[in-house]
Coordinates of C-alpha atoms in Angstrom, one line a residue:
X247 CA 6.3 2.7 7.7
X248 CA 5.6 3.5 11.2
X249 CA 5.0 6.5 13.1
X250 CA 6.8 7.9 15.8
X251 CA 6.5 10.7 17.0
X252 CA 5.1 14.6 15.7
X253 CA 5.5 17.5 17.6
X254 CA 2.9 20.7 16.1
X255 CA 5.1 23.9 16.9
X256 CA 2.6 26.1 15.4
X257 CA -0.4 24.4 13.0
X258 CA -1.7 28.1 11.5
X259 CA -5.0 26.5 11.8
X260 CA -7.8 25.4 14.3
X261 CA -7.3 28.6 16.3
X262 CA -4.1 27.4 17.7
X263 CA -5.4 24.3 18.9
X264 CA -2.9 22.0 18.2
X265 CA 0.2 24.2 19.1
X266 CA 2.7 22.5 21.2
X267 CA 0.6 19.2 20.8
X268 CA 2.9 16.5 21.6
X269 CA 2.0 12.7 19.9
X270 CA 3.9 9.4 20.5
X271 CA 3.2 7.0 18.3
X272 CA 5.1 4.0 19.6
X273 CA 3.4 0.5 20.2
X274 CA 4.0 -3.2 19.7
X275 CA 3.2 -4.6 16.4
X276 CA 1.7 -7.6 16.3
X277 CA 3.5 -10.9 14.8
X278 CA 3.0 -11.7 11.5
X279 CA 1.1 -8.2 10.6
X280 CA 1.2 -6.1 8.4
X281 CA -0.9 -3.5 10.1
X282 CA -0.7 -2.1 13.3
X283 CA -3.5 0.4 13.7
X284 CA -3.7 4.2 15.8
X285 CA -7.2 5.1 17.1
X286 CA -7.8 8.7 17.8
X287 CA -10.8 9.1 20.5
X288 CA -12.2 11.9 22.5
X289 CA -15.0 14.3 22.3
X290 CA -15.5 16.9 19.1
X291 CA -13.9 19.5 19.6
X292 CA -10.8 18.1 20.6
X293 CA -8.5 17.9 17.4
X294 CA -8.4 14.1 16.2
X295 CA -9.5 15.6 12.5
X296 CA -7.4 18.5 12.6
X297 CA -4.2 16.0 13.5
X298 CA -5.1 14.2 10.6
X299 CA -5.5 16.7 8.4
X300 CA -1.6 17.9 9.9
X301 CA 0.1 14.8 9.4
X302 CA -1.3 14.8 5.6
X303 CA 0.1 18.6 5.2
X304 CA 3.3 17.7 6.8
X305 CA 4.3 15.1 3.9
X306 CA 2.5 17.3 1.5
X307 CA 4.9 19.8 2.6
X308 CA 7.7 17.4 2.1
X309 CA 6.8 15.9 -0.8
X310 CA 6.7 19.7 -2.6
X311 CA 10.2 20.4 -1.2
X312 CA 11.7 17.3 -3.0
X313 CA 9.0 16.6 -6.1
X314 CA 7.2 19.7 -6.5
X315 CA 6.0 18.1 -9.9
X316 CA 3.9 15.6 -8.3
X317 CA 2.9 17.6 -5.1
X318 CA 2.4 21.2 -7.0
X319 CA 1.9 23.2 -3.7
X320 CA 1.3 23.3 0.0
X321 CA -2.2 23.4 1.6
X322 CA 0.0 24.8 4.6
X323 CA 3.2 26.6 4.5
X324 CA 3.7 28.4 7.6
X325 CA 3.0 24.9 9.1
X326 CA 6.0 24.3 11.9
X327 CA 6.6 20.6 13.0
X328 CA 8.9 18.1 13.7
X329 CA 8.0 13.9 12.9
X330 CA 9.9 11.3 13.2
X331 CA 9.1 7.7 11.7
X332 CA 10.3 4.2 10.4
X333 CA 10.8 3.4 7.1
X334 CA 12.4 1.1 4.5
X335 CA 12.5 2.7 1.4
X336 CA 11.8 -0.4 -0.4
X337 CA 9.2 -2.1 1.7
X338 CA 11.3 -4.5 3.5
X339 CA 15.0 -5.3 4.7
X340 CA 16.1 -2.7 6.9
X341 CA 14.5 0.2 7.7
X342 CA 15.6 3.4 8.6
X343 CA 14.5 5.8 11.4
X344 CA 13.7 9.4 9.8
X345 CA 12.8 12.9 10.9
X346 CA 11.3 15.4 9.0
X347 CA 11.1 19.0 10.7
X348 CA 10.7 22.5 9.8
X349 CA 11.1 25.3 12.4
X350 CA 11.4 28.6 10.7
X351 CA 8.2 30.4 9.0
X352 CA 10.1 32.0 6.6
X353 CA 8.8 32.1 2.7
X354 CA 12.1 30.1 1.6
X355 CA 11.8 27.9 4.7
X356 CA 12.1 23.7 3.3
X357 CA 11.2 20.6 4.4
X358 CA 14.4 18.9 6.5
X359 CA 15.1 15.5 6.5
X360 CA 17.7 13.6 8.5
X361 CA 18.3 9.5 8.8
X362 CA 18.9 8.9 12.5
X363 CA 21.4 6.3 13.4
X364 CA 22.3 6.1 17.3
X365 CA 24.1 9.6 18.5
X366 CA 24.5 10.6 14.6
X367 CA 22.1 12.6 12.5
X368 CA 22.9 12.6 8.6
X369 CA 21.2 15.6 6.1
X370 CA 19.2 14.3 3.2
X371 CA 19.1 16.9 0.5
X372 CA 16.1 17.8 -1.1
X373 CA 17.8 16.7 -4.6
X374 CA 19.1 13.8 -3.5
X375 CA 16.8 11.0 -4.8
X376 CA 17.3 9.5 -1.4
X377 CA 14.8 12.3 0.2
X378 CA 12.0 11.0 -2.2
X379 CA 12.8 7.2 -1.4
X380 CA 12.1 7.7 2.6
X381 CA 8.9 9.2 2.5
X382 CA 5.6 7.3 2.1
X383 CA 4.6 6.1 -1.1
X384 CA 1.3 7.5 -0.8
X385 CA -1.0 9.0 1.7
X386 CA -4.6 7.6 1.1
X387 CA -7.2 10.1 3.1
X388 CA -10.9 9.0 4.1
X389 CA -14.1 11.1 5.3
X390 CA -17.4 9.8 6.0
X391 CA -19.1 13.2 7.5
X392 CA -19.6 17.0 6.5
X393 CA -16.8 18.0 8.6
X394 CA -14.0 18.6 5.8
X395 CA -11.2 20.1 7.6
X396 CA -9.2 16.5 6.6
X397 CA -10.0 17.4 2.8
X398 CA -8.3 20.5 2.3
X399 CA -4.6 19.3 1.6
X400 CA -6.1 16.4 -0.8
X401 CA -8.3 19.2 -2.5
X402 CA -5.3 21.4 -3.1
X403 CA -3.9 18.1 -4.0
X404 CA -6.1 17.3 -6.8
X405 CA -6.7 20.8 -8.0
X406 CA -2.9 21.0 -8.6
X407 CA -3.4 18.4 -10.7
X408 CA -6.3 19.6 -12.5
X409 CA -4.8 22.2 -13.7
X410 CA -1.3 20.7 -15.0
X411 CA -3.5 18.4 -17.2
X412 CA -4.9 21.7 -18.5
X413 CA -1.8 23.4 -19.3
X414 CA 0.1 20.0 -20.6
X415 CA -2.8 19.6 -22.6
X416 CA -2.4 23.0 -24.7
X417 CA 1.1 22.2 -25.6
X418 CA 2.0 20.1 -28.3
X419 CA 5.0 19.1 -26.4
X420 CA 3.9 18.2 -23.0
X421 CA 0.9 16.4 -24.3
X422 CA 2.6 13.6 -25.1
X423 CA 4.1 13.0 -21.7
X424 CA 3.1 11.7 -18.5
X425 CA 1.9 14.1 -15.9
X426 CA 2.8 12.8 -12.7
X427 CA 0.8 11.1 -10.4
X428 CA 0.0 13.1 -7.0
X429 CA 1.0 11.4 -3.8
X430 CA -2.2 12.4 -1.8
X431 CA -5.5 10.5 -2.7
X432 CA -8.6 11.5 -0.9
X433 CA -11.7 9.2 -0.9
X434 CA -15.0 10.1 0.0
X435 CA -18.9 9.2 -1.0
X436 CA -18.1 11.4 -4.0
X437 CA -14.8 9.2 -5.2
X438 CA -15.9 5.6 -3.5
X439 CA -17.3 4.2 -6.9
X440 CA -14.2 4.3 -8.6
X441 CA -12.9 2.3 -5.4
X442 CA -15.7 0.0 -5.6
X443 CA -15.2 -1.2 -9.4
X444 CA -11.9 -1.2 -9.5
X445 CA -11.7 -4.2 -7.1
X446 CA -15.0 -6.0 -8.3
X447 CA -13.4 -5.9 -12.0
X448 CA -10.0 -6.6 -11.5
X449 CA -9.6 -8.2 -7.8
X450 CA -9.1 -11.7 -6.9
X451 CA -12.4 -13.8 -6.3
X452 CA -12.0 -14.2 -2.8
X453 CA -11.8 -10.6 -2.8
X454 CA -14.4 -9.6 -4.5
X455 CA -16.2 -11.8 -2.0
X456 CA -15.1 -10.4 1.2
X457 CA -15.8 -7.1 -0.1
X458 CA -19.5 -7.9 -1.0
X459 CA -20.5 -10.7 1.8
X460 CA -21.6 -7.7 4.4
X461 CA -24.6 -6.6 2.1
X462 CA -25.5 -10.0 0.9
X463 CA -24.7 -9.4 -2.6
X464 CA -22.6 -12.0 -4.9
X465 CA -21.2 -10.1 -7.9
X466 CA -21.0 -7.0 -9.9
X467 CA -23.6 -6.8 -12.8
X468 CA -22.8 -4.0 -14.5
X469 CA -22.0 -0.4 -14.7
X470 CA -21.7 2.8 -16.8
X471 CA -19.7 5.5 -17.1
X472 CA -19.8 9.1 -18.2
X473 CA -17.6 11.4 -19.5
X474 CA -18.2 14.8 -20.5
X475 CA -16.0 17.1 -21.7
X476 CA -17.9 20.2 -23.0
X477 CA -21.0 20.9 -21.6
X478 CA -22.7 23.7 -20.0
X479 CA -20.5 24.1 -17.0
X480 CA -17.4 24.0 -18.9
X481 CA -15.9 27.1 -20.7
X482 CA -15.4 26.1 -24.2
X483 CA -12.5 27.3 -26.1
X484 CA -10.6 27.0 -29.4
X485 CA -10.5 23.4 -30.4
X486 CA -7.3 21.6 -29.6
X487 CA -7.1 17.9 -31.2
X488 CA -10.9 18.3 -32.2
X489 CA -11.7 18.8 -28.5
X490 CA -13.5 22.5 -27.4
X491 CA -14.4 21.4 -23.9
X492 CA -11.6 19.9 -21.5
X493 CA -8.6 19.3 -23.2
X494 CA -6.9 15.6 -22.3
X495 CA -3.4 14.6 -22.4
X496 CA -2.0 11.5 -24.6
X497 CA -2.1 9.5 -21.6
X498 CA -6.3 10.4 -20.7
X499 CA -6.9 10.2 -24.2
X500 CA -5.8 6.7 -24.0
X501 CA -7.3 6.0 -21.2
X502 CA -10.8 6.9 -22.7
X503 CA -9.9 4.2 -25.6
X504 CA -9.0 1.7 -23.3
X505 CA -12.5 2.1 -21.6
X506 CA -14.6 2.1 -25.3
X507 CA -12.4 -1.1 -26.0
X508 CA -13.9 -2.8 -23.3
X509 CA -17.1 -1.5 -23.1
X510 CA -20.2 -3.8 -23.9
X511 CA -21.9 -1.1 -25.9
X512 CA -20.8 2.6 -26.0
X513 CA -21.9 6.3 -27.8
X514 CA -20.6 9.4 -28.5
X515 CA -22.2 12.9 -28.5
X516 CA -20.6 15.5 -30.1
X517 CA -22.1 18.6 -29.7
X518 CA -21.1 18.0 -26.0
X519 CA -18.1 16.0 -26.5
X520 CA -19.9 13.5 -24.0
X521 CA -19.1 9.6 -24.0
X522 CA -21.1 6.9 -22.3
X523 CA -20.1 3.8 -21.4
X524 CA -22.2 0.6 -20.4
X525 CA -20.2 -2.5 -19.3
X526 CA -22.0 -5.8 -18.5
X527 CA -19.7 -7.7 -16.4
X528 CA -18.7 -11.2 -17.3
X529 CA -15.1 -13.3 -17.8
X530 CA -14.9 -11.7 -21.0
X531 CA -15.7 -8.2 -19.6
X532 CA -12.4 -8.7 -16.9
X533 CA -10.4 -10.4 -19.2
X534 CA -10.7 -7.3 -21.5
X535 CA -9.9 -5.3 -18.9
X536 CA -7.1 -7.0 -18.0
X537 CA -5.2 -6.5 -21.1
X538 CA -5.4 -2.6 -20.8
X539 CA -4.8 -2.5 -16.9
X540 CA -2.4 -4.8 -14.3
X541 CA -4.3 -4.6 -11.1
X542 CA -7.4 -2.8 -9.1
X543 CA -4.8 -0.2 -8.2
X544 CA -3.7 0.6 -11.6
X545 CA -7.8 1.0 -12.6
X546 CA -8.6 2.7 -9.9
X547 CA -6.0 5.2 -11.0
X548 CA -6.9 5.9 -14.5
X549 CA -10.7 6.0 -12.9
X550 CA -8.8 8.7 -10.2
X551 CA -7.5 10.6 -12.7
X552 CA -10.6 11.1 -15.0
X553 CA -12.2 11.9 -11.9
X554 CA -9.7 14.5 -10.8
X555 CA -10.7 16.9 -13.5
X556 CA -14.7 17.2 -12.2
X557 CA -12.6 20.4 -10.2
X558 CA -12.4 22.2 -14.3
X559 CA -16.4 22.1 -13.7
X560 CA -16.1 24.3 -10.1
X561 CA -17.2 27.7 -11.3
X562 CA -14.9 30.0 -11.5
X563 CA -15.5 31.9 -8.5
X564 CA -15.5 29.1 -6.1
X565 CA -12.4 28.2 -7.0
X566 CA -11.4 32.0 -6.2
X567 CA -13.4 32.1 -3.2
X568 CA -11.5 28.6 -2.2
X569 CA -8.2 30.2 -2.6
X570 CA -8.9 33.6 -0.6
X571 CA -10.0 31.3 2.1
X572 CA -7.0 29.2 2.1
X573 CA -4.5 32.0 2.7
X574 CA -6.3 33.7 5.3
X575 CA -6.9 29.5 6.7
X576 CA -10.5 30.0 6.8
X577 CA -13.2 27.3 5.9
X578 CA -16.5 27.3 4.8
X579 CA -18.1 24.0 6.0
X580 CA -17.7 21.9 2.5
X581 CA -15.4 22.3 0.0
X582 CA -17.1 23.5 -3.4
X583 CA -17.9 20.3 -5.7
X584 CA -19.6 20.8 -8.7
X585 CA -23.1 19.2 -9.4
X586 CA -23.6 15.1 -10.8
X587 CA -24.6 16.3 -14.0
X588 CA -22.2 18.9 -14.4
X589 CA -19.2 16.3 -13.6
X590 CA -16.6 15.8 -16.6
X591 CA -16.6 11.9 -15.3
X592 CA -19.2 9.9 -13.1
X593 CA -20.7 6.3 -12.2
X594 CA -24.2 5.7 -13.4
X595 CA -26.7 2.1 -12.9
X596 CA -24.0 0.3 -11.2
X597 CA -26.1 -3.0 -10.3
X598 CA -25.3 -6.3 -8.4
X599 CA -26.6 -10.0 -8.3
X600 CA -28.1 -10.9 -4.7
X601 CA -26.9 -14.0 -3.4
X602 CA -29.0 -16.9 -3.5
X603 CA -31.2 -15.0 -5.6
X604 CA -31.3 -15.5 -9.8
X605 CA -29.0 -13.8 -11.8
X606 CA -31.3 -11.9 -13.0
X607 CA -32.5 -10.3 -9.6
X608 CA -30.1 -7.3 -9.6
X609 CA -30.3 -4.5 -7.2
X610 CA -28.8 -1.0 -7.7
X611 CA -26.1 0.3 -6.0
X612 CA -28.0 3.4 -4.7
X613 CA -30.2 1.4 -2.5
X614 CA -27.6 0.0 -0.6
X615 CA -27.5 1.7 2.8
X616 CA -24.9 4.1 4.1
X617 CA -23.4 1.4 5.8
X618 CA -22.9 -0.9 3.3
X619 CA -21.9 1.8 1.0
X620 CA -18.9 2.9 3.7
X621 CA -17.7 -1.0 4.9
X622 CA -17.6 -1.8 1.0
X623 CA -15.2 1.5 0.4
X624 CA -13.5 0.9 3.2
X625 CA -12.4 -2.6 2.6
X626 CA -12.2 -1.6 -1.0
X627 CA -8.9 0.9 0.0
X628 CA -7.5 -1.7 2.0
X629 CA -7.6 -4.5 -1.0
X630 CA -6.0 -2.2 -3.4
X631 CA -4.0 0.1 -1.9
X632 CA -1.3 -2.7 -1.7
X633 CA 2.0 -0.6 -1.9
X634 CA 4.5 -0.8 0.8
X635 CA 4.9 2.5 2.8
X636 CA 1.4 3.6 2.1
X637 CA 0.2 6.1 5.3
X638 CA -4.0 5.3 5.6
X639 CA -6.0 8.4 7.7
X640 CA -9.0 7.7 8.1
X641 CA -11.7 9.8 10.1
X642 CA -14.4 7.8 11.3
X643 CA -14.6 5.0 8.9
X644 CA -17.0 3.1 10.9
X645 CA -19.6 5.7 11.4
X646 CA -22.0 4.7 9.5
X647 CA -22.1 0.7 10.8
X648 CA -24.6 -1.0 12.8
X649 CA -23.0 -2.4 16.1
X650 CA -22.1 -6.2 14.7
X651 CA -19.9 -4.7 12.0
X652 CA -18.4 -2.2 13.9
X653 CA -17.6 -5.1 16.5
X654 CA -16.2 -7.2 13.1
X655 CA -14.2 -4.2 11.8
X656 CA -10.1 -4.7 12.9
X657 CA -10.8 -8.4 12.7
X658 CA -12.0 -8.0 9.0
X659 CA -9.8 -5.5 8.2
X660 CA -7.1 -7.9 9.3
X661 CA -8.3 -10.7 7.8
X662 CA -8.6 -9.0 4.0
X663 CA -7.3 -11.8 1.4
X664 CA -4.8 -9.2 0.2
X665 CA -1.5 -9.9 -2.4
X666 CA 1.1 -7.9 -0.2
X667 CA 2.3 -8.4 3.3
X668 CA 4.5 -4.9 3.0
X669 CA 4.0 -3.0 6.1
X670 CA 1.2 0.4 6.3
X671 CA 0.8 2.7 8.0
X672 CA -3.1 3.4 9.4
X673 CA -4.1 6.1 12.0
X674 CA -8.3 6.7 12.3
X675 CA -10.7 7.9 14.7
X676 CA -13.5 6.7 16.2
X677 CA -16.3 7.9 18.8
X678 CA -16.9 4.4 19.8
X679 CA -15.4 1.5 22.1
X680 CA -16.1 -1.0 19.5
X681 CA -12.2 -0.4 17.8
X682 CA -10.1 -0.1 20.8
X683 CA -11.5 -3.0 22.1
X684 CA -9.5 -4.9 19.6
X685 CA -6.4 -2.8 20.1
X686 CA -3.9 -2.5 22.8
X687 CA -3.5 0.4 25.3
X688 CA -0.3 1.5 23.0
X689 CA -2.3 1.5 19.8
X690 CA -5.2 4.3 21.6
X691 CA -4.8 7.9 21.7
X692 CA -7.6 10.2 24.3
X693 CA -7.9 13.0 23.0
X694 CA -9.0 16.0 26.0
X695 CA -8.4 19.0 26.9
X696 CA -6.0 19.9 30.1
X697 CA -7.1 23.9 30.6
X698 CA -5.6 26.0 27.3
X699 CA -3.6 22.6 26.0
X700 CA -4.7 19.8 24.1
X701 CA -3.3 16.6 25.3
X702 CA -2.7 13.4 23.4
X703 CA -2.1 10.1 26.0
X704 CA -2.9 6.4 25.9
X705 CA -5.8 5.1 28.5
X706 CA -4.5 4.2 31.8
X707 CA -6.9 0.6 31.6
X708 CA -5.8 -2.1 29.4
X709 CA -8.4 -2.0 26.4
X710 CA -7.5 -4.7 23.9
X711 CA -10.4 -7.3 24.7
X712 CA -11.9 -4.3 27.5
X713 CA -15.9 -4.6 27.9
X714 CA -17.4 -1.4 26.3
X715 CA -18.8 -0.1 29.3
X716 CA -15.0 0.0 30.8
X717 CA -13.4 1.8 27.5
X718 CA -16.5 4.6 27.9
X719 CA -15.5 5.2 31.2
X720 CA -11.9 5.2 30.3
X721 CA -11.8 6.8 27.2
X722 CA -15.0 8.6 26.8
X723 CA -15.5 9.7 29.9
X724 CA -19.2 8.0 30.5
X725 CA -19.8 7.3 33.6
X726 CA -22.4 5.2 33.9
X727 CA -23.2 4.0 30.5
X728 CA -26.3 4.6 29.9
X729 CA -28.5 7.4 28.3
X730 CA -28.7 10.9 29.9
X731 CA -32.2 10.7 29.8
X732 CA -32.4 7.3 31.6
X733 CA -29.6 8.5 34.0
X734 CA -31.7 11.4 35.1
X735 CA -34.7 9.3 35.8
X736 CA -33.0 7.1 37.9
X737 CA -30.8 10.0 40.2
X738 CA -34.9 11.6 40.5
X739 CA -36.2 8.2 41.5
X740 CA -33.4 7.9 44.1
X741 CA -33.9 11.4 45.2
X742 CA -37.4 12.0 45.7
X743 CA -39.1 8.4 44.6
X744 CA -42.0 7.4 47.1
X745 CA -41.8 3.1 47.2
X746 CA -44.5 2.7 45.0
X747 CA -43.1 5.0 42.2
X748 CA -40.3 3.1 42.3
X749 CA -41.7 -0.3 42.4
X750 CA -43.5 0.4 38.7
X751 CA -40.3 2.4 37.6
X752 CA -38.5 -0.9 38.0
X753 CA -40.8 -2.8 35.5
X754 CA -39.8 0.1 32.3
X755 CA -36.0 -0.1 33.2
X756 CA -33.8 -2.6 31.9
X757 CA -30.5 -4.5 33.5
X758 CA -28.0 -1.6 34.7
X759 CA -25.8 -1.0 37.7
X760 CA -28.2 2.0 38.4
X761 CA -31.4 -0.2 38.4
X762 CA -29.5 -2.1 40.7
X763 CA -28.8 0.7 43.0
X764 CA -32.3 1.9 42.6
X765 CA -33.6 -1.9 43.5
X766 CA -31.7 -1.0 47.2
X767 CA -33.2 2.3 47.8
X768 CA -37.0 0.4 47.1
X769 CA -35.5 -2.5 49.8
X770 CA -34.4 0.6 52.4
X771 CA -37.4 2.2 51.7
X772 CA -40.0 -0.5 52.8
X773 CA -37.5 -1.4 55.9
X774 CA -38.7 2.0 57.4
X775 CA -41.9 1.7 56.4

């Protein structure tokens, strides 16, 4: 898919920030790409998170008007918008230009959809299987930082899903059946595991490879996991299926015997229902794994789900609090997430051969640095999430690089030894000009401020292949490049500098335009003298 175009009538959020924001999407797509990348810069403050966090509710929205089963409810119902986008419903062929809009804040106000062919503008209904078919397969969410304002609608997303397993669970009827999948995915530092060893189990070797080379490690070793279904921090209740703690459906239950089948070595704990899980990995290890599941996605799923009831172990009144906070659209700075040890499923001792070193030098994943924690996730989403149709935000994925692999990112993200060639979707922000330097004018957003109204436009300066110091000036505003510090040592030198201050100023500074200029006022200076 490909987006077009969203107008934010009113966002009921962010202080009215975003209302009336205007955003065109359009831009060439390069030959023989599947990806085709949006950058969202400007200073904080200005609403490149909050957008995100929009375009997420907007097809959260739309995906609980047409499939309220898989999207439960909305993180933002009074939100009014109109989006347009591109789409084939099957990933390729011809697509179909769609907009999606609602413009009344009415309680029974829905979702609209209409396929736009030249002057003519056909209704979808909201029963029709059609609606479902031209919407993205997924949105996949990403946040490096404290700032969760982008987690809320994949929060609400998972919680809805928390809670169906619950109720499904305590029926003898729906137990048996599949609860659907949610369409919203976030991943964070609290989900990236089940990222990770999805694709170093069941990706491709090459794969694996390029999602390792960065931190110099050549293989998965091994890994345990945890699951915990009635301690402390769950509220037991009458036993269903000889379970007191959290209660699973058919399908959970199986996935927890799928995971003992394959496991190295396992045990079980009773008293609090607890399982644990070690796997040393090996060609037997995948192979096993391979019978139960097709593909990284399909792991990474059953490892999502699992994951997705740690919100049964939010006290009680958190969850409350959460949900006062969310009608009112108020926000405490993190989202409540309960404790490692209180967690019904989590990733313990996962471990990793060095390369060039022997096999059995290992080094644990919690030594890695933030870095190579956030470039392995990062890649990881991009090798698995596979589908066609599949809308990436991402906020700030690169924050936590060193300046080499943040000048490597598009290229490596382009050059991912992936299975699909079915065209994504990918908007992220950045507050560096290391990632529009590989993209076109057309593919860069500046984000500012023009009095009361925020303002969305491309840069003026071409900045695909744009020295850094031109895209700060252009789309950061920083002018000259340097450090404020440095930049006010220089203007005082200028200023008020006697010759010989200057002279031994010269020696601490290095290669600028501004040493330049001060290099002149030193020459002017000994010409009157």
């Amino acid at each position: 898919m490909r987006l077009s175009y969203i107008k934010i009538i009113k966002a009921e959020s962010c202080g009215g920030l975003l209302d009336g924001l205007v955003v065109n999407f359009d831009r060439p797509v390069r030959q023989n790409s599947r990806l085709s990348p949006i950058c969202f810069v400007g200073p904080n403050g200005s609403g490149k998170s909050q957008f995100l966090q929009i375009i997420a509710e907007i097809f959260q929205s739309a995906w609980n008007t047409c499939a309220p089963t898989s999207e439960r409810s909305q993180s933002n119902p009074k939100l009014l918008f109109e989006a347009t986008y591109e789409i084939a419903p099957d990933g390729s062929g011809n697509s179909a230009r769609v907009r999606l809009s609602r413009k009344s804040s009415s309680k029974k106000a829905q979702v609209k959809m209409e396929i736009l062919s030249g002057e003519t503008e056909k209704e979808v209904s909201s029963a029709s299987p059609e609606f479902i078919s031209y919407l993205p397969s997924s949105v996949v969410g990403y946040t490096s930082g404290e700032n969760e304002t982008m987690s809320l609608p994949f929060f609400i997303s998972r919680a809805g899903y928390a809670k169906d397993v619950r109720e499904a669970a305590l029926d003898k009827v729906k137990r048996s059946k599949l609860v659907p999948d949610n369409r919203l995915m976030l991943i964070d530092y609290g989900t990236h595991l089940e990222v990770l060893i999805a694709n170093l189990m069941l990706g491709s070797e090459p794969l694996r490879a390029a999602i390792l080379q960065h931190a110099n490690l050549k293989s998965l070793s091994s890994w345990r996991c945890i699951i915990q279904l009635a301690h402390s921090a769950i509220t037991k209740t009458k036993a269903v299926n000889g379970r007191r703690g959290v209660k699973l459906t058919e399908e959970l239950e199986g996935i927890i015997e799928n995971l003992q089948s394959c496991s190295t070595s396992w045990s079980y704990e009773k008293s609090s229902e607890t399982y644990i899980f070690d796997f040393f990995v090996d060609g037997e290890c995948r192979k096993a794994f391979h019978a139960h599941w097709q593909n990284a996605a399909a792991l990474y799923k059953a490892f999502h789900k699992l994951a997705m009831l740690n919100d049964l172990a939010i006290p009680k009144k958190a969850r409350s609090r959460l949900q006062k906070d969310l009608q009112k659209r108020h926000f405490a700075a993190r989202l409540p997430e309960p404790q490692d040890e209180s967690k019904v499923f989590r990733f313990e001792e996962v471990r990793f051969h060095r390369t060039g070193r022997d096999r059995d030098d290992t080094v644990d994943y919690v030594s890695l640095s933030d870095g190579e924690h956030q470039q392995a996730q990062i890649f990881g989403v991009f090798s698995m999430m596979t589908e066609a149709n599949t809308l990436f935000l991402l906020d700030e994925p690169e924050s936590h690089f060193n300046p080499l692999w943040r000048v490597k990112f598009i290229s490596r993200l382009l050059e991912l030894p992936t299975d699909t060639q079915a065209f994504q979707e990918v908007i992220l922000t950045s507050h560096a000009p290391f990632v529009p330097s590989d993209m076109s004018r057309h593919q860069v957003l500046v984000f500012s401020k023009n009095g009361d109204n925020l303002e969305a436009t491309n840069p003026r300066i071409e900045t695909f292949g744009a020295t850094f110091d031109r895209i700060l000036q252009h789309c950061f505003h920083i002018q000259p490049p340097i450090s404020q510090l440095a930049r006010n040592t220089i203007a005082e030198l200028r200023d008020k500098g006697t010759a010989e201050e200057i002279e031994v100023a010269l020696t601490q500074l290095g290669p600028s335009v501004e040493k330049t200029f001060l290099t002149e006022k030193l020459r002017q200076l000994k010409t009157v003298e």
